[in-house]
């Protein structure tokens, strides 16, 4: 009732596949200022609606204590549970992420094939470069948005949500998509638009084959509205809404989420504005700009050394720090990014929510008691509410949008 009466529509909220999660959305916007405004408004509505029901919202990527999520009824959910396996899929209900959509030229995305045959050459070039940029950004988003270090009451020293949601058989990370990397892992860079289209069909066929192995009839997938783009839970994916969707970030405090968005939008704007070609290169370890060519680490290094550094050592890994330095140089100036740079210059490392929690809650054993876990949860709920209030207040004080270029 609160959301309907005050926003005019409940479209900014949606149920997730488990009862304990709620999706908070924002409408399409043109600037980071507008994103902050819509995000602050919808978060405030969500916090107030929860309070009216005697609830509070916990904002981080994993719940720190043991949790048995209750899955909603729905054909699509049943297909996923049966195909992935309930013992693996349950971890998806213990993880929460933040997704950022980058608009592509109208008519570029076709849910039947991935990239529309009618898309212009310029549109195909844009989607290729933005897709490859988003792929190269993945380790940065993993490391900068590391949130809760605890999972089921235990700290492992890893990026918890990434491990338990994405998984990785090579590194021994047991997650939802460990055995189905085609549908859940970061996919390689695309050589051209045709290669990107092929990736969509290869993933689609991999999902149908997984359904076959699990004894799930393919007709159910069609009945649930399945298409070529549907079986995609990768960190970077084409979305039928006509966007490129980045899904690798932990759910987090608003300040962290908006800083990560500023970084992504700054880099994407640079690629578009300057007409940069994004080129994977075996000879580089970070983002290197020469003329109109942006060289990024090749996929072997990106999905190997850099991803491993992001998930293990995190901001304390010097390889990762150098990679982040180069990315922030690319993204340009922004007030939120300036705060990240200042922290790096002052302390020698980039800030994360995870680091702050470990300062207050880490024990030598790595285990979290129920009492400490509940204290962590309530503290995170309070910090979310405080940041939502501050963000909303600052929005009311702003007369004109800030320059985000």
Coordinates of C-alpha atoms in Angstrom, one line a residue:
X1 CA 0.0 0.0 0.0
X2 CA 2.8 2.4 0.8
X3 CA 4.6 1.7 -2.4
X4 CA 1.5 1.9 -4.5
X5 CA 0.3 5.2 -3.0
X6 CA 3.6 7.0 -3.0
X7 CA 5.3 5.8 -6.2
X8 CA 2.2 5.4 -8.3
X9 CA 3.3 1.9 -9.2
X10 CA 4.8 -1.2 -7.5
X11 CA 7.1 -1.7 -10.5
X12 CA 10.1 -0.6 -8.5
X13 CA 9.8 -3.8 -6.4
X14 CA 9.6 -7.4 -7.4
X15 CA 9.6 -10.7 -5.6
X16 CA 12.7 -12.9 -5.9
X17 CA 12.7 -16.7 -6.3
X18 CA 13.0 -17.1 -2.5
X19 CA 10.7 -15.5 0.1
X20 CA 13.5 -13.8 2.0
X21 CA 14.7 -11.6 -1.0
X22 CA 13.1 -8.6 -2.6
X23 CA 14.3 -6.9 -5.8
X24 CA 14.5 -3.1 -5.8
X25 CA 14.5 -1.6 -9.3
X26 CA 15.1 1.8 -10.8
X27 CA 13.6 3.1 -14.1
X28 CA 15.9 3.9 -17.0
X29 CA 17.9 7.1 -16.5
X30 CA 20.4 9.1 -18.4
X31 CA 22.8 10.3 -15.7
X32 CA 24.4 9.1 -12.5
X33 CA 22.6 11.9 -10.7
X34 CA 19.2 10.6 -11.9
X35 CA 20.2 7.1 -10.9
X36 CA 21.1 8.3 -7.4
X37 CA 17.7 10.1 -7.2
X38 CA 15.6 7.1 -8.3
X39 CA 17.7 4.6 -6.2
X40 CA 17.4 6.7 -3.1
X41 CA 13.7 7.1 -3.5
X42 CA 13.0 3.5 -4.1
X43 CA 15.3 2.3 -1.3
X44 CA 13.5 4.7 1.1
X45 CA 10.2 3.3 0.1
X46 CA 11.5 -0.2 0.6
X47 CA 12.8 0.5 4.0
X48 CA 9.6 2.2 5.1
X49 CA 7.4 -0.6 3.7
X50 CA 9.5 -3.2 5.5
X51 CA 9.2 -1.2 8.8
X52 CA 5.4 -1.1 8.3
X53 CA 5.4 -4.9 8.3
X54 CA 7.7 -5.1 11.3
X55 CA 10.7 -6.0 9.2
X56 CA 14.1 -4.6 8.4
X57 CA 16.1 -4.9 5.2
X58 CA 19.5 -6.6 5.3
X59 CA 21.6 -5.2 2.4
X60 CA 24.7 -7.4 2.0
X61 CA 25.5 -10.2 -0.5
X62 CA 25.3 -13.1 1.9
X63 CA 23.6 -13.7 5.3
X64 CA 26.3 -14.4 7.9
X65 CA 24.5 -17.2 9.7
X66 CA 22.9 -20.6 8.7
X67 CA 19.9 -20.0 6.5
X68 CA 17.4 -22.3 4.8
X69 CA 15.7 -20.3 2.1
X70 CA 12.1 -21.0 1.0
X71 CA 11.7 -21.2 -2.8
X72 CA 8.6 -19.7 -4.3
X73 CA 6.3 -21.7 -6.5
X74 CA 6.8 -21.3 -10.2
X75 CA 7.6 -23.4 -13.2
X76 CA 10.7 -21.4 -14.0
X77 CA 12.1 -21.9 -10.5
X78 CA 11.3 -25.6 -10.5
X79 CA 13.1 -26.1 -13.8
X80 CA 16.2 -24.4 -12.4
X81 CA 16.2 -26.3 -9.1
X82 CA 15.7 -29.7 -10.9
X83 CA 18.4 -29.0 -13.5
X84 CA 21.1 -27.5 -11.3
X85 CA 20.2 -29.8 -8.4
X86 CA 18.6 -28.7 -5.1
X87 CA 21.7 -29.2 -3.1
X88 CA 23.6 -26.7 -5.3
X89 CA 20.7 -24.3 -6.1
X90 CA 19.9 -23.7 -2.5
X91 CA 23.0 -21.4 -2.3
X92 CA 21.4 -19.1 -4.9
X93 CA 18.8 -18.3 -2.2
X94 CA 21.6 -17.4 0.2
X95 CA 23.2 -14.8 -2.1
X96 CA 22.1 -11.4 -3.2
X97 CA 23.5 -9.3 -6.0
X98 CA 23.3 -5.9 -7.6
X99 CA 22.7 -5.7 -11.4
X100 CA 23.6 -2.7 -13.6
X101 CA 22.1 -2.3 -17.1
X102 CA 23.9 -0.4 -19.9
X103 CA 21.6 0.6 -22.7
X104 CA 22.4 -0.5 -26.2
X105 CA 21.1 1.1 -29.4
X106 CA 17.4 0.3 -30.0
X107 CA 16.8 -2.9 -31.8
X108 CA 20.3 -4.3 -31.2
X109 CA 19.2 -7.2 -29.0
X110 CA 16.9 -9.9 -30.3
X111 CA 15.8 -12.6 -27.8
X112 CA 15.6 -15.1 -30.5
X113 CA 19.2 -14.9 -31.7
X114 CA 21.0 -12.5 -29.4
X115 CA 22.0 -9.8 -31.8
X116 CA 19.4 -8.7 -34.4
X117 CA 20.1 -9.2 -38.0
X118 CA 18.7 -5.8 -38.6
X119 CA 21.2 -4.1 -36.2
X120 CA 23.4 -1.6 -38.0
X121 CA 27.2 -1.9 -38.2
X122 CA 27.6 0.8 -35.7
X123 CA 25.3 -0.9 -33.3
X124 CA 27.1 -4.2 -33.6
X125 CA 30.5 -2.5 -33.1
X126 CA 29.1 -0.7 -30.0
X127 CA 27.7 -3.9 -28.4
X128 CA 31.0 -5.7 -29.1
X129 CA 33.1 -3.1 -27.4
X130 CA 30.7 -2.6 -24.4
X131 CA 30.4 -6.3 -23.9
X132 CA 34.2 -6.8 -23.9
X133 CA 34.6 -3.8 -21.6
X134 CA 32.1 -5.2 -19.2
X135 CA 33.9 -8.6 -19.3
X136 CA 37.2 -6.9 -18.4
X137 CA 35.5 -5.0 -15.5
X138 CA 34.3 -8.2 -13.8
X139 CA 37.2 -8.8 -11.3
X140 CA 37.0 -5.1 -10.3
X141 CA 33.4 -5.4 -9.5
X142 CA 34.0 -8.6 -7.5
X143 CA 36.7 -7.1 -5.4
X144 CA 35.3 -3.6 -4.8
X145 CA 31.9 -4.9 -3.8
X146 CA 33.0 -7.7 -1.4
X147 CA 30.4 -7.3 1.3
X148 CA 29.8 -9.9 4.0
X149 CA 32.8 -12.2 4.7
X150 CA 30.7 -14.8 6.4
X151 CA 28.6 -17.6 5.0
X152 CA 26.7 -20.1 7.2
X153 CA 28.6 -18.7 10.2
X154 CA 32.1 -19.1 8.8
X155 CA 34.7 -16.8 7.2
X156 CA 36.9 -18.4 4.5
X157 CA 38.9 -15.4 3.4
X158 CA 37.2 -15.6 -0.1
X159 CA 34.7 -13.4 -1.9
X160 CA 31.8 -15.3 -0.5
X161 CA 29.0 -14.5 -2.9
X162 CA 31.2 -15.0 -5.9
X163 CA 32.3 -18.4 -4.7
X164 CA 28.9 -19.8 -3.7
X165 CA 26.9 -18.3 -6.5
X166 CA 29.2 -18.5 -9.5
X167 CA 31.6 -21.3 -8.4
X168 CA 34.6 -22.4 -10.3
X169 CA 35.7 -26.0 -10.8
X170 CA 39.3 -25.1 -11.7
X171 CA 39.8 -23.2 -8.4
X172 CA 37.8 -25.7 -6.4
X173 CA 35.0 -23.2 -5.6
X174 CA 31.8 -25.1 -5.0
X175 CA 28.9 -22.9 -6.1
X176 CA 25.5 -23.0 -7.9
X177 CA 27.1 -23.0 -11.4
X178 CA 30.3 -24.9 -10.7
X179 CA 29.2 -27.7 -13.0
X180 CA 27.5 -25.4 -15.5
X181 CA 30.0 -22.7 -16.3
X182 CA 28.4 -22.0 -19.7
X183 CA 25.3 -20.6 -18.0
X184 CA 26.8 -19.1 -14.8
X185 CA 30.5 -18.2 -15.2
X186 CA 32.1 -15.3 -16.9
X187 CA 32.2 -16.0 -20.7
X188 CA 35.2 -15.1 -22.8
X189 CA 35.5 -11.9 -24.8
X190 CA 33.7 -11.9 -28.2
X191 CA 35.8 -11.6 -31.3
X192 CA 32.9 -10.0 -33.2
X193 CA 29.1 -9.8 -33.2
X194 CA 28.9 -13.3 -34.8
X195 CA 31.0 -14.8 -32.1
X196 CA 28.7 -13.1 -29.5
X197 CA 25.7 -14.6 -31.2
X198 CA 27.4 -18.0 -31.1
X199 CA 28.0 -17.7 -27.4
X200 CA 24.2 -17.3 -26.8
X201 CA 23.4 -20.4 -28.8
X202 CA 26.2 -22.5 -27.2
X203 CA 24.9 -21.5 -23.7
X204 CA 21.3 -22.3 -24.8
X205 CA 22.3 -25.8 -26.0
X206 CA 24.4 -26.4 -22.8
X207 CA 21.3 -25.6 -20.7
X208 CA 19.0 -27.9 -22.7
X209 CA 21.6 -30.7 -22.5
X210 CA 21.8 -30.1 -18.7
X211 CA 18.0 -30.4 -18.5
X212 CA 18.2 -33.6 -20.5
X213 CA 20.7 -35.1 -18.1
X214 CA 18.5 -34.1 -15.1
X215 CA 15.5 -35.7 -16.7
X216 CA 13.6 -32.3 -17.1
X217 CA 11.5 -32.2 -20.2
X218 CA 12.4 -29.5 -22.6
X219 CA 8.7 -28.5 -23.2
X220 CA 8.6 -27.1 -19.6
X221 CA 11.3 -24.6 -20.6
X222 CA 9.3 -23.4 -23.5
X223 CA 6.1 -23.2 -21.4
X224 CA 8.0 -21.0 -18.9
X225 CA 8.9 -18.6 -21.7
X226 CA 12.4 -19.8 -22.4
X227 CA 14.3 -18.4 -25.3
X228 CA 18.0 -18.2 -26.3
X229 CA 18.7 -15.4 -23.8
X230 CA 16.8 -17.0 -20.9
X231 CA 19.3 -19.5 -19.5
X232 CA 21.9 -16.9 -18.7
X233 CA 23.0 -16.3 -15.1
X234 CA 26.5 -15.1 -16.1
X235 CA 28.2 -12.0 -14.7
X236 CA 27.8 -10.3 -18.0
X237 CA 24.9 -11.0 -20.3
X238 CA 22.7 -9.6 -23.0
X239 CA 19.2 -8.8 -21.7
X240 CA 16.0 -9.0 -23.7
X241 CA 15.2 -5.5 -22.4
X242 CA 17.8 -4.2 -24.9
X243 CA 20.6 -3.8 -22.4
X244 CA 24.0 -5.3 -21.5
X245 CA 23.6 -6.4 -17.9
X246 CA 26.4 -6.6 -15.4
X247 CA 25.6 -9.1 -12.6
X248 CA 28.9 -9.6 -10.7
X249 CA 28.4 -7.1 -7.8
X250 CA 27.5 -8.1 -4.3
X251 CA 24.4 -6.5 -2.9
X252 CA 25.8 -3.8 -0.7
X253 CA 25.4 -0.4 1.0
X254 CA 24.2 2.4 -1.3
X255 CA 27.5 4.2 -1.1
X256 CA 29.4 1.2 -2.4
X257 CA 26.9 0.4 -5.1
X258 CA 26.8 3.9 -6.4
X259 CA 30.6 4.2 -6.4
X260 CA 30.8 0.9 -8.4
X261 CA 28.2 2.3 -10.8
X262 CA 30.2 5.5 -11.2
X263 CA 33.2 3.5 -12.2
X264 CA 31.3 1.4 -14.7
X265 CA 29.5 4.3 -16.2
X266 CA 32.6 6.4 -16.4
X267 CA 34.5 3.7 -18.3
X268 CA 31.6 2.9 -20.6
X269 CA 31.1 6.6 -21.4
X270 CA 34.8 6.9 -22.2
X271 CA 34.6 4.0 -24.7
X272 CA 31.5 5.4 -26.3
X273 CA 32.5 9.1 -26.3
X274 CA 36.0 8.5 -27.7
X275 CA 35.0 5.6 -30.0
X276 CA 37.5 3.3 -28.3
X277 CA 38.1 -0.3 -29.6
X278 CA 38.4 -2.7 -26.7
X279 CA 41.1 -5.2 -27.5
X280 CA 42.2 -8.2 -25.3
X281 CA 46.0 -8.4 -25.2
X282 CA 48.2 -11.1 -23.8
X283 CA 50.9 -8.5 -23.1
X284 CA 48.9 -6.3 -20.6
X285 CA 48.0 -6.8 -17.0
X286 CA 45.6 -3.9 -16.7
X287 CA 43.7 -1.3 -18.7
X288 CA 46.1 0.4 -21.2
X289 CA 44.8 3.2 -23.5
X290 CA 46.8 4.0 -26.6
X291 CA 45.1 6.4 -29.1
X292 CA 41.7 4.9 -29.8
X293 CA 42.6 1.4 -28.6
X294 CA 41.9 0.2 -25.1
X295 CA 43.9 -2.8 -24.4
X296 CA 42.7 -5.1 -21.6
X297 CA 44.1 -8.3 -20.1
X298 CA 43.4 -11.4 -22.3
X299 CA 40.8 -13.8 -21.0
X300 CA 43.3 -16.4 -19.8
X301 CA 44.7 -13.8 -17.4
X302 CA 41.4 -12.1 -16.6
X303 CA 39.5 -15.3 -15.8
X304 CA 42.6 -16.8 -14.1
X305 CA 45.1 -14.6 -12.3
X306 CA 42.9 -11.6 -11.9
X307 CA 39.7 -13.4 -10.9
X308 CA 41.6 -15.5 -8.4
X309 CA 43.2 -12.4 -6.9
X310 CA 39.8 -10.7 -6.7
X311 CA 38.3 -13.6 -4.8
X312 CA 41.3 -14.5 -2.6
X313 CA 43.6 -11.6 -1.7
X314 CA 41.2 -9.0 -2.8
X315 CA 42.2 -5.4 -2.4
X316 CA 45.4 -6.5 -0.6
X317 CA 46.7 -8.2 -3.7
X318 CA 49.1 -5.9 -5.5
X319 CA 48.2 -7.3 -8.9
X320 CA 44.6 -6.4 -8.2
X321 CA 45.5 -3.0 -6.9
X322 CA 47.4 -2.1 -10.1
X323 CA 44.5 -3.3 -12.2
X324 CA 42.1 -1.1 -10.2
X325 CA 44.4 1.9 -10.4
X326 CA 44.3 1.7 -14.2
X327 CA 40.6 1.3 -14.3
X328 CA 40.0 4.4 -12.1
X329 CA 42.3 6.3 -14.4
X330 CA 40.1 5.2 -17.4
X331 CA 36.8 6.0 -15.6
X332 CA 37.8 9.7 -15.0
X333 CA 36.7 12.1 -12.3
X334 CA 33.7 11.7 -10.1
X335 CA 33.0 12.6 -6.5
X336 CA 32.4 9.0 -5.4
X337 CA 35.5 7.7 -7.2
X338 CA 37.5 10.5 -5.6
X339 CA 36.6 9.0 -2.2
X340 CA 37.9 5.6 -3.3
X341 CA 41.1 7.2 -4.5
X342 CA 41.6 9.1 -1.3
X343 CA 41.3 5.9 0.7
X344 CA 43.8 4.2 -1.5
X345 CA 46.2 7.0 -1.2
X346 CA 45.9 7.3 2.5
X347 CA 45.8 3.6 3.5
X348 CA 47.5 1.9 0.6
X349 CA 44.4 -0.2 -0.2
X350 CA 41.0 0.3 -1.7
X351 CA 38.0 0.3 0.7
X352 CA 35.5 -2.6 1.0
X353 CA 32.5 -3.3 3.2
X354 CA 34.1 -6.7 4.0
X355 CA 37.2 -5.1 5.4
X356 CA 35.2 -3.0 7.8
X357 CA 33.2 -6.0 9.0
X358 CA 36.3 -8.1 9.6
X359 CA 37.7 -5.3 11.8
X360 CA 34.7 -5.5 14.1
X361 CA 33.7 -9.2 13.9
X362 CA 36.6 -11.4 13.0
X363 CA 37.7 -14.0 15.5
X364 CA 40.9 -16.1 15.1
X365 CA 38.8 -19.3 14.5
X366 CA 37.0 -17.8 11.6
X367 CA 33.6 -18.8 13.0
X368 CA 30.8 -16.4 14.0
X369 CA 28.6 -17.1 17.0
X370 CA 24.8 -16.6 16.7
X371 CA 24.9 -13.6 18.9
X372 CA 27.7 -11.9 17.0
X373 CA 26.0 -12.8 13.7
X374 CA 22.8 -11.2 14.8
X375 CA 24.7 -8.2 15.9
X376 CA 26.3 -8.0 12.5
X377 CA 22.9 -8.3 10.8
X378 CA 21.3 -5.6 12.9
X379 CA 24.3 -3.3 12.4
X380 CA 24.1 -3.8 8.6
X381 CA 20.3 -3.0 8.7
X382 CA 21.0 0.2 10.6
X383 CA 23.8 1.2 8.3
X384 CA 21.6 0.8 5.3
X385 CA 18.9 2.9 6.9
X386 CA 21.4 5.6 7.8
X387 CA 22.8 5.7 4.3
X388 CA 19.3 5.8 2.7
X389 CA 18.4 8.8 4.9
X390 CA 21.6 10.6 4.1
X391 CA 21.3 9.9 0.4
X392 CA 17.7 11.1 0.3
X393 CA 18.6 14.2 2.3
X394 CA 21.5 15.1 0.0
X395 CA 19.2 14.6 -3.0
X396 CA 16.7 17.1 -1.6
X397 CA 19.5 19.6 -1.0
X398 CA 20.8 19.4 -4.6
X399 CA 19.5 22.1 -6.9
X400 CA 21.0 21.0 -10.1
X401 CA 22.4 17.6 -11.3
X402 CA 26.2 17.2 -11.0
X403 CA 28.3 16.9 -14.0
X404 CA 29.0 13.1 -14.3
X405 CA 31.2 13.2 -17.4

